[in-house]
CSV table of C-alpha atoms in Angstrom, one decimal:
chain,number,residue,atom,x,y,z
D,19,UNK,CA,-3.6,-12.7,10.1
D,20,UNK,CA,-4.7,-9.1,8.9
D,21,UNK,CA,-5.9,-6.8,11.6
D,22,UNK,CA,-6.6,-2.8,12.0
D,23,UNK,CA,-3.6,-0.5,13.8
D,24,UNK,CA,-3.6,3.0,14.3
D,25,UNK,CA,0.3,2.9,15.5
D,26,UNK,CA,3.2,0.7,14.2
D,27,UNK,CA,3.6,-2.6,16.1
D,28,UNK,CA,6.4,-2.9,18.1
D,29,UNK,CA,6.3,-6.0,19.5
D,30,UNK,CA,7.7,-8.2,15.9
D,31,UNK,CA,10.1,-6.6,13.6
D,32,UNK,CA,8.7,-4.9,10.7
D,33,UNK,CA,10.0,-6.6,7.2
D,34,UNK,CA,7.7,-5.3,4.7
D,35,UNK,CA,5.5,-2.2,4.4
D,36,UNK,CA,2.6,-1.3,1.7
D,37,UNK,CA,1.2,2.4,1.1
D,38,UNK,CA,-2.0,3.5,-0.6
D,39,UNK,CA,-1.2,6.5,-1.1
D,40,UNK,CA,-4.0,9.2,-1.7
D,41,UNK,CA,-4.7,12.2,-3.4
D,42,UNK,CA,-5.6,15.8,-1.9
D,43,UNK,CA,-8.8,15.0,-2.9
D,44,UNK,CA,-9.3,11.8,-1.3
D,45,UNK,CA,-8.7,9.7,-4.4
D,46,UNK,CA,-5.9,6.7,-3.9
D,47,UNK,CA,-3.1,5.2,-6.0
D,48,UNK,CA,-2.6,1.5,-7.0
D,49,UNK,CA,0.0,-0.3,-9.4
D,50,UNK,CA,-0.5,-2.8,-11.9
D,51,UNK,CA,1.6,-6.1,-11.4
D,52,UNK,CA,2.4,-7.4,-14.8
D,53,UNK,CA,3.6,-11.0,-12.7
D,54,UNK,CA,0.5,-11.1,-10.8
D,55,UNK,CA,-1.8,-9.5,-13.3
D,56,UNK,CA,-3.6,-7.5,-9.9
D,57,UNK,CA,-4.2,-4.2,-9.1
D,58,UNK,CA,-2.0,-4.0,-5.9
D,59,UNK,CA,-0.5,-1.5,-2.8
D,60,UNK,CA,2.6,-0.3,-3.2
D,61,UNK,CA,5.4,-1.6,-1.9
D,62,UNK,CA,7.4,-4.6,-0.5
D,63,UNK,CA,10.3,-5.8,1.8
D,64,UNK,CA,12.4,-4.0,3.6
D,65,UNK,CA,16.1,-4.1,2.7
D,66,UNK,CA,19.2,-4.8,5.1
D,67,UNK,CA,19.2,-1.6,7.9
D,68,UNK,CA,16.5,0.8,6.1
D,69,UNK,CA,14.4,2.2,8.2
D,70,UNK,CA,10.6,1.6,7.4
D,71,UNK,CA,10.7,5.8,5.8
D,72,UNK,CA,13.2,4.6,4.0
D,73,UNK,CA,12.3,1.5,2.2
D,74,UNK,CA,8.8,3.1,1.3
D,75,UNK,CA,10.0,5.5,-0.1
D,76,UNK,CA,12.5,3.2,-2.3
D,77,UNK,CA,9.4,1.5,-3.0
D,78,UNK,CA,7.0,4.2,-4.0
D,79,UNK,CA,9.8,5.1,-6.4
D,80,UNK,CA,11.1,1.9,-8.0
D,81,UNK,CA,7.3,0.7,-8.6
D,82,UNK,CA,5.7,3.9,-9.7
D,83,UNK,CA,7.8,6.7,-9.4
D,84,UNK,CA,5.9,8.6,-6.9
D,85,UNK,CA,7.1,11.1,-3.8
D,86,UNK,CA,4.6,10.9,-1.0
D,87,UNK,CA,4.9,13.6,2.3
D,88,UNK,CA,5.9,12.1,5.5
D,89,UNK,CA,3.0,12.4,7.3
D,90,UNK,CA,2.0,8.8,7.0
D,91,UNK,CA,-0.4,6.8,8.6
D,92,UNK,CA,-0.2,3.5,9.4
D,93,UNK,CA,-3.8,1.1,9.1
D,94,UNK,CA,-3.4,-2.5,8.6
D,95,UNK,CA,-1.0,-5.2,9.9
D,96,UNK,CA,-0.7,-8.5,8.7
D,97,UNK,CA,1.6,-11.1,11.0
D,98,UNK,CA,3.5,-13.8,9.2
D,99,UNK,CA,4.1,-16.5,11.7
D,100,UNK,CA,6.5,-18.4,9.2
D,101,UNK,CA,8.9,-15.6,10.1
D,102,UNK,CA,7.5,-14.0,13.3
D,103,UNK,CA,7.2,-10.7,11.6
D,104,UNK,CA,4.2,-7.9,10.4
D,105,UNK,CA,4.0,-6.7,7.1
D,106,UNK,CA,2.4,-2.9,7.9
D,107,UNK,CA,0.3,-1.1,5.0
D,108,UNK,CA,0.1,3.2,5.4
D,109,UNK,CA,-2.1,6.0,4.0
D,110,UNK,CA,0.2,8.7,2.6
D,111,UNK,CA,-0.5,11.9,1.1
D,112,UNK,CA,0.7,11.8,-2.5
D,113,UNK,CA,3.2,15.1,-2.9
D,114,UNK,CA,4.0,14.1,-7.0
D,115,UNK,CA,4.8,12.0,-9.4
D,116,UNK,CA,8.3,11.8,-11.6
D,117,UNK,CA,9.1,10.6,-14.9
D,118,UNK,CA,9.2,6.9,-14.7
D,119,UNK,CA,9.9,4.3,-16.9
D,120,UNK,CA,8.2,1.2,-15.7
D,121,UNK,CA,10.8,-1.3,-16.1
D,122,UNK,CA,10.5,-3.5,-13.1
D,123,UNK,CA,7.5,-5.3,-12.2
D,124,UNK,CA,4.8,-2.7,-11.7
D,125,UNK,CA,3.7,-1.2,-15.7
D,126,UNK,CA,1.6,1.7,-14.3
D,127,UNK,CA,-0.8,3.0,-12.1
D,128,UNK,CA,-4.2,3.7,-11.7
D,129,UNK,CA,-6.5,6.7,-9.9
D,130,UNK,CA,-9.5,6.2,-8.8
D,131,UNK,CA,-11.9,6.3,-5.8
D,132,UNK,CA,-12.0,3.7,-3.1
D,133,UNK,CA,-15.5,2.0,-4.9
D,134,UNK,CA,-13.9,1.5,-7.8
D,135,UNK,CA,-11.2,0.2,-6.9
D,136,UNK,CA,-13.3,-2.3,-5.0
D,137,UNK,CA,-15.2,-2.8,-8.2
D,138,UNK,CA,-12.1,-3.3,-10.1
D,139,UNK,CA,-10.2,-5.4,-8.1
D,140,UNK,CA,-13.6,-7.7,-8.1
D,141,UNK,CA,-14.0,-7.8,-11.3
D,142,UNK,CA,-10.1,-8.7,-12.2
D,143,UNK,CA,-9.6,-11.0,-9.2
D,144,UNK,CA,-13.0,-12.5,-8.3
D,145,UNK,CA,-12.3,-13.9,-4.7
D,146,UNK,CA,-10.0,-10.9,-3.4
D,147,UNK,CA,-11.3,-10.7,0.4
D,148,UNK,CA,-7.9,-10.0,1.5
D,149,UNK,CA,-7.5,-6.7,-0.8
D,150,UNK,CA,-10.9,-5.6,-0.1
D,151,UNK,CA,-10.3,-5.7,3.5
D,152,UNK,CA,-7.2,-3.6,2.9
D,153,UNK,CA,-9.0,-0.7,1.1
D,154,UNK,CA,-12.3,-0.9,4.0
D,155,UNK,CA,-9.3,-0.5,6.0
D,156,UNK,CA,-8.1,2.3,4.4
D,157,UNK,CA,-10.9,4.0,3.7
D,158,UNK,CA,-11.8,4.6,6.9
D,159,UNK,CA,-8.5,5.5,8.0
D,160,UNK,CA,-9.0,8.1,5.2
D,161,UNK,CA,-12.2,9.7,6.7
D,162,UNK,CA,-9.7,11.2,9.1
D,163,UNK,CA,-6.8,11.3,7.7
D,164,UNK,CA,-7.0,13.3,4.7
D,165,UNK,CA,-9.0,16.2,6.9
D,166,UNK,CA,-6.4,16.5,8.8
């Protein structure tokens, strides 16, 4: 079940977390998943003792090759009961990008604004309620946090 946070929950553990990451002028990064063929967040499971800093920033670099600040802020929490833990998506502010070579499952990503990304995603994956609650989730996390 997907719901809205403003903090990190602490009552599960924490074994995966997602970023959107967004630009200084409010635009947001996605990656392409060649498997999946999706626009997606980035990110993914965390691994052994990483702390949840940690294995996003693994993430952000192994998919797309991207340094994000650590002001982050967390929006969206989905809880698996299969394995009585959340999966936590953030809103970071993009510091750059590096040199990347794409050889894992992600093969680029893409800039845009948070309505075309919603028109996108649409378009590629017809029925993608759960996405498009993600970036409404997001996007008004956004209002604040990229003013701040």
């Amino acid at each position: 079940m997907l719901k809205k946070i403003v903090e990190l929950p602490t009552d599960k553990k924490i074994a995966g977390v997602h970023c959107i990451p967004i630009t200084k002028d409010g635009n947001i990064v996605m990656a392409w998943d060649k498997d999946e063929q999706v626009l997606t967040t980035i990110g993914g499971r965390m691994e052994g003792e990483e702390t949840l800093e940690e294995a996003l920033d693994r993430e952000l670099m192994e998919e797309v090759g991207l340094v994000v600040s650590g002001e982050r802020q967390p929006f969206a929490a989905w809880y698996w009961e299969s394995t009585d833990t959340y999966t936590v998506w953030l809103l970071a502010k993009v510091d750059y990008f590096v040199p990347y070579e794409f050889e894992n499952e992600k093969t680029g990503y893409v800039i845009f604004n948070f309505e075309t990304a919603r028109q996108m995603i649409k378009q590629i994956e017809g029925d993608s309620r759960f996405r498009i609650e993600i970036l409404t989730m997001a996007e008004d996390c956004a209002k604040h946090y990229i003013s701040a």
